[in-house]
mmCIF file with all atom_site columns, C-alpha atoms in Angstrom:
data_model
loop_
_atom_site.group_PDB
_atom_site.id
_atom_site.type_symbol
_atom_site.label_atom_id
_atom_site.label_alt_id
_atom_site.label_comp_id
_atom_site.label_asym_id
_atom_site.label_entity_id
_atom_site.label_seq_id
_atom_site.pdbx_PDB_ins_code
_atom_site.Cartn_x
_atom_site.Cartn_y
_atom_site.Cartn_z
_atom_site.occupancy
_atom_site.B_iso_or_equiv
_atom_site.pdbx_formal_charge
_atom_site.auth_seq_id
_atom_site.auth_comp_id
_atom_site.auth_asym_id
_atom_site.auth_atom_id
_atom_site.pdbx_PDB_model_num
ATOM 1   C CA . MET A 1 1   ? 82.025  121.338 104.262 1.00 45.00 ? 1   MET A CA 1
ATOM 2   C CA . PRO A 1 2   ? 81.455  124.830 102.433 1.00 44.00 ? 2   PRO A CA 1
ATOM 3   C CA . ALA A 1 3   ? 83.155  125.910 99.297  1.00 42.00 ? 3   ALA A CA 1
ATOM 4   C CA . GLU A 1 4   ? 84.667  128.377 101.620 1.00 51.00 ? 4   GLU A CA 1
ATOM 5   C CA . ALA A 1 5   ? 85.844  126.400 104.355 1.00 62.00 ? 5   ALA A CA 1
ATOM 6   C CA . LEU A 1 6   ? 90.249  126.191 103.452 1.00 76.00 ? 6   LEU A CA 1
ATOM 7   C CA . SER A 1 7   ? 91.814  128.501 102.349 1.00 82.00 ? 7   SER A CA 1
ATOM 8   C CA . TYR A 1 8   ? 94.614  127.652 100.090 1.00 82.00 ? 8   TYR A CA 1
ATOM 9   C CA . ASP A 1 9   ? 97.143  126.978 102.770 1.00 84.00 ? 9   ASP A CA 1
ATOM 10  C CA . GLU A 1 10  ? 94.176  124.466 104.991 1.00 89.00 ? 10  GLU A CA 1
ATOM 11  C CA . SER A 1 11  ? 93.717  122.692 101.780 1.00 90.00 ? 11  SER A CA 1
ATOM 12  C CA . LEU A 1 12  ? 97.250  122.216 100.650 1.00 90.00 ? 12  LEU A CA 1
ATOM 13  C CA . ARG A 1 13  ? 97.791  121.098 104.600 1.00 91.00 ? 13  ARG A CA 1
ATOM 14  C CA . VAL A 1 14  ? 94.558  118.420 104.303 1.00 95.00 ? 14  VAL A CA 1
ATOM 15  C CA . ALA A 1 15  ? 95.750  117.028 100.572 1.00 94.00 ? 15  ALA A CA 1
ATOM 16  C CA . LEU A 1 16  ? 99.451  116.470 102.286 1.00 94.00 ? 16  LEU A CA 1
ATOM 17  C CA . GLU A 1 17  ? 97.586  114.560 104.819 1.00 96.00 ? 17  GLU A CA 1
ATOM 18  C CA . GLN A 1 18  ? 95.716  112.315 102.933 1.00 97.00 ? 18  GLN A CA 1
ATOM 19  C CA . ALA A 1 19  ? 99.506  111.945 100.484 1.00 96.00 ? 19  ALA A CA 1
ATOM 20  C CA . ARG A 1 20  ? 100.939 110.823 104.127 1.00 96.00 ? 20  ARG A CA 1
ATOM 21  C CA . GLU A 1 21  ? 97.684  108.358 104.135 1.00 97.00 ? 21  GLU A CA 1
ATOM 22  C CA . ALA A 1 22  ? 98.500  107.456 100.856 1.00 97.00 ? 22  ALA A CA 1
ATOM 23  C CA . GLY A 1 23  ? 101.637 106.470 102.101 1.00 96.00 ? 23  GLY A CA 1
ATOM 24  C CA . ARG A 1 24  ? 100.912 104.335 104.695 1.00 97.00 ? 24  ARG A CA 1
ATOM 25  C CA . ALA A 1 25  ? 98.608  102.376 103.411 1.00 97.00 ? 25  ALA A CA 1
ATOM 26  C CA . GLY A 1 26  ? 101.382 101.323 100.055 1.00 97.00 ? 26  GLY A CA 1
ATOM 27  C CA . ASP A 1 27  ? 100.029 103.876 97.755  1.00 97.00 ? 27  ASP A CA 1
ATOM 28  C CA . HIS A 1 28  ? 102.338 106.438 95.826  1.00 96.00 ? 28  HIS A CA 1
ATOM 29  C CA . PRO A 1 29  ? 102.436 110.025 98.185  1.00 96.00 ? 29  PRO A CA 1
ATOM 30  C CA . TYR A 1 30  ? 99.469  112.024 97.076  1.00 96.00 ? 30  TYR A CA 1
ATOM 31  C CA . GLY A 1 31  ? 96.398  113.909 97.447  1.00 97.00 ? 31  GLY A CA 1
ATOM 32  C CA . ALA A 1 32  ? 94.346  116.393 96.975  1.00 96.00 ? 32  ALA A CA 1
ATOM 33  C CA . VAL A 1 33  ? 91.428  118.330 97.845  1.00 96.00 ? 33  VAL A CA 1
ATOM 34  C CA . ILE A 1 34  ? 88.046  119.995 95.637  1.00 96.00 ? 34  ILE A CA 1
ATOM 35  C CA . VAL A 1 35  ? 86.253  122.816 96.372  1.00 94.00 ? 35  VAL A CA 1
ATOM 36  C CA . THR A 1 36  ? 83.227  123.799 94.699  1.00 93.00 ? 36  THR A CA 1
ATOM 37  C CA . GLY A 1 37  ? 80.401  125.865 95.069  1.00 92.00 ? 37  GLY A CA 1
ATOM 38  C CA . GLN A 1 38  ? 78.304  122.053 96.514  1.00 94.00 ? 38  GLN A CA 1
ATOM 39  C CA . GLY A 1 39  ? 81.601  121.397 99.560  1.00 95.00 ? 39  GLY A CA 1
ATOM 40  C CA . THR A 1 40  ? 84.871  120.132 99.752  1.00 96.00 ? 40  THR A CA 1
ATOM 41  C CA . LEU A 1 41  ? 86.229  116.633 99.467  1.00 96.00 ? 41  LEU A CA 1
ATOM 42  C CA . ALA A 1 42  ? 89.783  115.116 100.353 1.00 97.00 ? 42  ALA A CA 1
ATOM 43  C CA . GLU A 1 43  ? 91.331  112.065 98.066  1.00 98.00 ? 43  GLU A CA 1
ATOM 44  C CA . ARG A 1 44  ? 94.431  110.112 97.531  1.00 98.00 ? 44  ARG A CA 1
ATOM 45  C CA . ASN A 1 45  ? 96.253  108.501 95.673  1.00 98.00 ? 45  ASN A CA 1
ATOM 46  C CA . ARG A 1 46  ? 94.867  105.292 95.358  1.00 98.00 ? 46  ARG A CA 1
ATOM 47  C CA . VAL A 1 47  ? 97.113  103.053 92.271  1.00 97.00 ? 47  VAL A CA 1
ATOM 48  C CA . GLU A 1 48  ? 98.815  100.278 94.204  1.00 97.00 ? 48  GLU A CA 1
ATOM 49  C CA . SER A 1 49  ? 95.529  99.327  96.821  1.00 97.00 ? 49  SER A CA 1
ATOM 50  C CA . GLU A 1 50  ? 92.953  100.002 93.829  1.00 97.00 ? 50  GLU A CA 1
ATOM 51  C CA . ARG A 1 51  ? 95.484  98.194  91.291  1.00 97.00 ? 51  ARG A CA 1
ATOM 52  C CA . ASP A 1 52  ? 94.152  101.179 88.774  1.00 97.00 ? 52  ASP A CA 1
ATOM 53  C CA . PRO A 1 53  ? 97.081  103.352 87.190  1.00 97.00 ? 53  PRO A CA 1
ATOM 54  C CA . THR A 1 54  ? 94.062  106.042 86.539  1.00 97.00 ? 54  THR A CA 1
ATOM 55  C CA . ALA A 1 55  ? 93.474  106.054 90.410  1.00 98.00 ? 55  ALA A CA 1
ATOM 56  C CA . HIS A 1 56  ? 95.970  109.327 90.643  1.00 98.00 ? 56  HIS A CA 1
ATOM 57  C CA . SER A 1 57  ? 94.626  112.158 93.849  1.00 98.00 ? 57  SER A CA 1
ATOM 58  C CA . GLU A 1 58  ? 93.750  114.652 91.310  1.00 97.00 ? 58  GLU A CA 1
ATOM 59  C CA . VAL A 1 59  ? 91.549  111.596 89.572  1.00 98.00 ? 59  VAL A CA 1
ATOM 60  C CA . MET A 1 60  ? 89.958  110.243 92.604  1.00 98.00 ? 60  MET A CA 1
ATOM 61  C CA . ALA A 1 61  ? 89.099  113.700 93.871  1.00 98.00 ? 61  ALA A CA 1
ATOM 62  C CA . VAL A 1 62  ? 87.335  114.556 90.162  1.00 97.00 ? 62  VAL A CA 1
ATOM 63  C CA . ARG A 1 63  ? 85.520  111.647 90.377  1.00 97.00 ? 63  ARG A CA 1
ATOM 64  C CA . ALA A 1 64  ? 84.035  111.409 93.443  1.00 97.00 ? 64  ALA A CA 1
ATOM 65  C CA . ALA A 1 65  ? 82.983  115.510 93.746  1.00 97.00 ? 65  ALA A CA 1
ATOM 66  C CA . ALA A 1 66  ? 81.373  113.980 89.814  1.00 96.00 ? 66  ALA A CA 1
ATOM 67  C CA . ARG A 1 67  ? 79.926  111.600 91.876  1.00 97.00 ? 67  ARG A CA 1
ATOM 68  C CA . GLN A 1 68  ? 79.020  113.372 94.878  1.00 97.00 ? 68  GLN A CA 1
ATOM 69  C CA . TRP A 1 69  ? 77.512  117.145 93.300  1.00 96.00 ? 69  TRP A CA 1
ATOM 70  C CA . GLY A 1 70  ? 77.478  116.282 89.553  1.00 95.00 ? 70  GLY A CA 1
ATOM 71  C CA . LEU A 1 71  ? 79.425  116.901 86.735  1.00 94.00 ? 71  LEU A CA 1
ATOM 72  C CA . ALA A 1 72  ? 77.816  120.570 87.116  1.00 94.00 ? 72  ALA A CA 1
ATOM 73  C CA . ALA A 1 73  ? 79.202  121.393 90.113  1.00 94.00 ? 73  ALA A CA 1
ATOM 74  C CA . LEU A 1 74  ? 82.946  121.067 88.818  1.00 94.00 ? 74  LEU A CA 1
ATOM 75  C CA . ALA A 1 75  ? 82.887  124.309 86.562  1.00 90.00 ? 75  ALA A CA 1
ATOM 76  C CA . GLY A 1 76  ? 84.932  126.512 88.340  1.00 86.00 ? 76  GLY A CA 1
ATOM 77  C CA . ALA A 1 77  ? 86.084  124.679 91.373  1.00 90.00 ? 77  ALA A CA 1
ATOM 78  C CA . THR A 1 78  ? 89.393  124.677 92.800  1.00 89.00 ? 78  THR A CA 1
ATOM 79  C CA . LEU A 1 79  ? 91.591  121.462 93.295  1.00 91.00 ? 79  LEU A CA 1
ATOM 80  C CA . ILE A 1 80  ? 94.481  121.387 94.996  1.00 91.00 ? 80  ILE A CA 1
ATOM 81  C CA . THR A 1 81  ? 96.656  118.407 95.029  1.00 92.00 ? 81  THR A CA 1
ATOM 82  C CA . SER A 1 82  ? 99.787  118.144 96.803  1.00 92.00 ? 82  SER A CA 1
ATOM 83  C CA . PHE A 1 83  ? 102.198 117.448 93.614  1.00 91.00 ? 83  PHE A CA 1
ATOM 84  C CA . GLU A 1 84  ? 102.527 118.787 90.522  1.00 89.00 ? 84  GLU A CA 1
ATOM 85  C CA . PRO A 1 85  ? 99.518  116.395 87.530  1.00 91.00 ? 85  PRO A CA 1
ATOM 86  C CA . CYS A 1 86  ? 100.864 113.803 84.665  1.00 90.00 ? 86  CYS A CA 1
ATOM 87  C CA . PRO A 1 87  ? 99.579  114.883 81.619  1.00 89.00 ? 87  PRO A CA 1
ATOM 88  C CA . MET A 1 88  ? 96.613  112.206 82.189  1.00 92.00 ? 88  MET A CA 1
ATOM 89  C CA . CYS A 1 89  ? 95.458  113.842 85.523  1.00 93.00 ? 89  CYS A CA 1
ATOM 90  C CA . CYS A 1 90  ? 96.227  117.580 84.037  1.00 89.00 ? 90  CYS A CA 1
ATOM 91  C CA . GLY A 1 91  ? 93.622  115.743 80.581  1.00 88.00 ? 91  GLY A CA 1
ATOM 92  C CA . ALA A 1 92  ? 90.789  115.238 83.205  1.00 92.00 ? 92  ALA A CA 1
ATOM 93  C CA . ILE A 1 93  ? 90.729  118.345 85.258  1.00 90.00 ? 93  ILE A CA 1
ATOM 94  C CA . LEU A 1 94  ? 90.328  120.139 82.489  1.00 87.00 ? 94  LEU A CA 1
ATOM 95  C CA . GLU A 1 95  ? 87.710  117.972 80.795  1.00 89.00 ? 95  GLU A CA 1
ATOM 96  C CA . ALA A 1 96  ? 86.056  118.226 83.834  1.00 91.00 ? 96  ALA A CA 1
ATOM 97  C CA . GLY A 1 97  ? 85.896  122.033 83.920  1.00 88.00 ? 97  GLY A CA 1
ATOM 98  C CA . VAL A 1 98  ? 88.172  122.500 87.622  1.00 87.00 ? 98  VAL A CA 1
ATOM 99  C CA . GLY A 1 99  ? 88.807  126.483 87.077  1.00 84.00 ? 99  GLY A CA 1
ATOM 100 C CA . ARG A 1 100 ? 92.057  126.552 89.185  1.00 84.00 ? 100 ARG A CA 1
ATOM 101 C CA . LEU A 1 101 ? 94.238  124.556 90.116  1.00 86.00 ? 101 LEU A CA 1
ATOM 102 C CA . VAL A 1 102 ? 96.968  124.683 93.476  1.00 86.00 ? 102 VAL A CA 1
ATOM 103 C CA . ILE A 1 103 ? 99.687  122.604 93.332  1.00 88.00 ? 103 ILE A CA 1
ATOM 104 C CA . GLY A 1 104 ? 101.884 122.231 96.116  1.00 88.00 ? 104 GLY A CA 1
ATOM 105 C CA . ALA A 1 105 ? 105.760 121.110 94.845  1.00 86.00 ? 105 ALA A CA 1
ATOM 106 C CA . ARG A 1 106 ? 106.725 120.741 91.045  1.00 82.00 ? 106 ARG A CA 1
ATOM 107 C CA . ARG A 1 107 ? 108.596 117.854 90.060  1.00 80.00 ? 107 ARG A CA 1
ATOM 108 C CA . THR A 1 108 ? 111.789 117.854 88.667  1.00 79.00 ? 108 THR A CA 1
ATOM 109 C CA . VAL A 1 109 ? 112.131 118.473 85.461  1.00 76.00 ? 109 VAL A CA 1
ATOM 110 C CA . GLY A 1 110 ? 114.526 115.886 83.156  1.00 78.00 ? 110 GLY A CA 1
ATOM 111 C CA . GLU A 1 111 ? 113.224 113.352 85.655  1.00 79.00 ? 111 GLU A CA 1
ATOM 112 C CA . ALA A 1 112 ? 112.179 109.228 84.912  1.00 80.00 ? 112 ALA A CA 1
ATOM 113 C CA . PRO A 1 113 ? 108.781 108.868 84.239  1.00 81.00 ? 113 PRO A CA 1
ATOM 114 C CA . LEU A 1 114 ? 108.386 112.152 82.498  1.00 82.00 ? 114 LEU A CA 1
ATOM 115 C CA . GLY A 1 115 ? 110.761 113.605 81.548  1.00 82.00 ? 115 GLY A CA 1
ATOM 116 C CA . ALA A 1 116 ? 110.728 117.441 80.254  1.00 81.00 ? 116 ALA A CA 1
ATOM 117 C CA . TYR A 1 117 ? 107.160 117.387 81.012  1.00 78.00 ? 117 TYR A CA 1
ATOM 118 C CA . HIS A 1 118 ? 105.730 119.893 82.921  1.00 75.00 ? 118 HIS A CA 1
ATOM 119 C CA . VAL A 1 119 ? 102.270 120.923 83.773  1.00 76.00 ? 119 VAL A CA 1
ATOM 120 C CA . GLU A 1 120 ? 102.065 124.544 81.802  1.00 71.00 ? 120 GLU A CA 1
ATOM 121 C CA . ALA A 1 121 ? 103.384 122.490 77.998  1.00 68.00 ? 121 ALA A CA 1
ATOM 122 C CA . LEU A 1 122 ? 99.513  121.417 77.932  1.00 65.00 ? 122 LEU A CA 1
ATOM 123 C CA . PRO A 1 123 ? 97.126  123.855 77.171  1.00 61.00 ? 123 PRO A CA 1
ATOM 124 C CA . PRO A 1 124 ? 95.561  125.796 77.960  1.00 57.00 ? 124 PRO A CA 1
ATOM 125 C CA . ILE A 1 125 ? 97.908  126.068 81.058  1.00 53.00 ? 125 ILE A CA 1
ATOM 126 C CA . GLN A 1 126 ? 100.938 127.631 79.992  1.00 45.00 ? 126 GLN A CA 1
ATOM 127 C CA . ASN A 1 127 ? 102.981 131.087 81.984  1.00 39.00 ? 127 ASN A CA 1
ATOM 128 C CA . PRO A 1 128 ? 102.125 130.244 85.601  1.00 42.00 ? 128 PRO A CA 1
ATOM 129 C CA . ILE A 1 129 ? 103.355 131.568 89.027  1.00 33.00 ? 129 ILE A CA 1
ATOM 130 C CA . ILE A 1 130 ? 104.535 129.796 90.884  1.00 45.00 ? 130 ILE A CA 1
ATOM 131 C CA . PRO A 1 131 ? 104.941 130.811 95.168  1.00 41.00 ? 131 PRO A CA 1
ATOM 132 C CA . ASN A 1 132 ? 104.803 128.385 97.282  1.00 52.00 ? 132 ASN A CA 1
ATOM 133 C CA . GLY A 1 133 ? 102.700 126.172 95.566  1.00 47.00 ? 133 GLY A CA 1
ATOM 134 C CA . ALA A 1 134 ? 100.757 126.991 92.055  1.00 49.00 ? 134 ALA A CA 1
ATOM 135 C CA . ALA A 1 135 ? 97.526  128.786 91.371  1.00 50.00 ? 135 ALA A CA 1
ATOM 136 C CA . PHE A 1 136 ? 96.975  128.361 87.489  1.00 50.00 ? 136 PHE A CA 1
ATOM 137 C CA . HIS A 1 137 ? 93.622  130.462 86.362  1.00 49.00 ? 137 HIS A CA 1
ATOM 138 C CA . THR A 1 138 ? 90.842  128.082 83.177  1.00 48.00 ? 138 THR A CA 1
ATOM 139 C CA . LYS A 1 139 ? 87.872  129.726 82.161  1.00 46.00 ? 139 LYS A CA 1
ATOM 140 C CA . PRO A 1 140 ? 85.689  127.299 83.563  1.00 45.00 ? 140 PRO A CA 1
ATOM 141 C CA . LYS A 1 141 ? 83.521  124.704 81.918  1.00 47.00 ? 141 LYS A CA 1
ATOM 142 C CA . THR A 1 142 ? 79.859  125.718 80.879  1.00 49.00 ? 142 THR A CA 1
ATOM 143 C CA . ARG A 1 143 ? 78.379  121.953 81.566  1.00 45.00 ? 143 ARG A CA 1
ATOM 144 C CA . PRO A 1 144 ? 74.385  122.292 80.701  1.00 42.00 ? 144 PRO A CA 1
ATOM 145 C CA . GLN A 1 145 ? 72.590  118.620 81.066  1.00 43.00 ? 145 GLN A CA 1
ATOM 146 C CA . GLN A 1 146 ? 71.306  118.646 78.075  1.00 35.00 ? 146 GLN A CA 1
ATOM 147 C CA . GLN A 1 147 ? 74.388  118.871 76.370  1.00 37.00 ? 147 GLN A CA 1
ATOM 148 C CA . PRO A 1 148 ? 77.800  118.011 79.320  1.00 34.00 ? 148 PRO A CA 1
ATOM 149 C CA . ASP A 1 149 ? 80.054  118.053 76.441  1.00 33.00 ? 149 ASP A CA 1
ATOM 150 C CA . GLN A 1 150 ? 79.754  121.097 74.957  1.00 34.00 ? 150 GLN A CA 1
ATOM 151 C CA . ASP A 1 151 ? 82.511  123.263 75.976  1.00 33.00 ? 151 ASP A CA 1
ATOM 152 C CA . ARG A 1 152 ? 86.141  123.126 76.451  1.00 26.00 ? 152 ARG A CA 1
ATOM 153 C CA . PRO A 1 153 ? 88.441  125.205 78.491  1.00 28.00 ? 153 PRO A CA 1
ATOM 154 C CA . GLU A 1 154 ? 90.049  128.334 76.386  1.00 24.00 ? 154 GLU A CA 1
ATOM 155 C CA . SER A 1 155 ? 91.513  130.367 77.488  1.00 23.00 ? 155 SER A CA 1
ATOM 156 C CA . VAL A 1 156 ? 94.124  130.562 81.134  1.00 25.00 ? 156 VAL A CA 1
ATOM 157 C CA . THR A 1 157 ? 95.572  133.634 82.570  1.00 22.00 ? 157 THR A CA 1
ATOM 158 C CA . ARG A 1 158 ? 97.369  133.618 85.900  1.00 24.00 ? 158 ARG A CA 1
ATOM 159 C CA . GLN A 1 159 ? 97.379  135.634 88.792  1.00 29.00 ? 159 GLN A CA 1
ATOM 160 C CA . ARG A 1 160 ? 99.349  136.083 92.055  1.00 27.00 ? 160 ARG A CA 1
ATOM 161 C CA . TYR A 1 161 ? 98.203  134.958 95.687  1.00 28.00 ? 161 TYR A CA 1
ATOM 162 C CA . GLY A 1 162 ? 99.598  135.301 98.438  1.00 31.00 ? 162 GLY A CA 1
ATOM 163 C CA . VAL A 1 163 ? 100.246 131.934 100.711 1.00 30.00 ? 163 VAL A CA 1
ATOM 164 C CA . ALA A 1 164 ? 100.520 132.767 103.827 1.00 30.00 ? 164 ALA A CA 1
#
């Protein structure tokens, strides 16, 4: 699928359908869509079905995109997720070099098991604006083939976008 084929709204609908599919399969009801220059793919949570506590939808999308298009394709990608990513997923998103994170729904701060955690509490994700889903921007990770872990996301800017 072409990289610009889906709007944030459409991508969020796909992520929500992935979440419904995960729930029907007995997994946690979360979904994600990743958009790179190489294409677009969707994934769902698979924690229960794969018996893997790290198989969150965001991690599954990053893994699938890296397998399909290579690590360099993730630099500057957009990840659209049905729900606010946990700290583990945020680490994977930042390490992969994803340049934009769009969130469909926020968790209730103070709720177990993450307590006061919220995604912008993890540097470098700070000061987001949350209009009908959130857009977080990070400096895309450059990933030269010979030195894949050389650069890390360094700065975050915020930008409001309109969701129709």
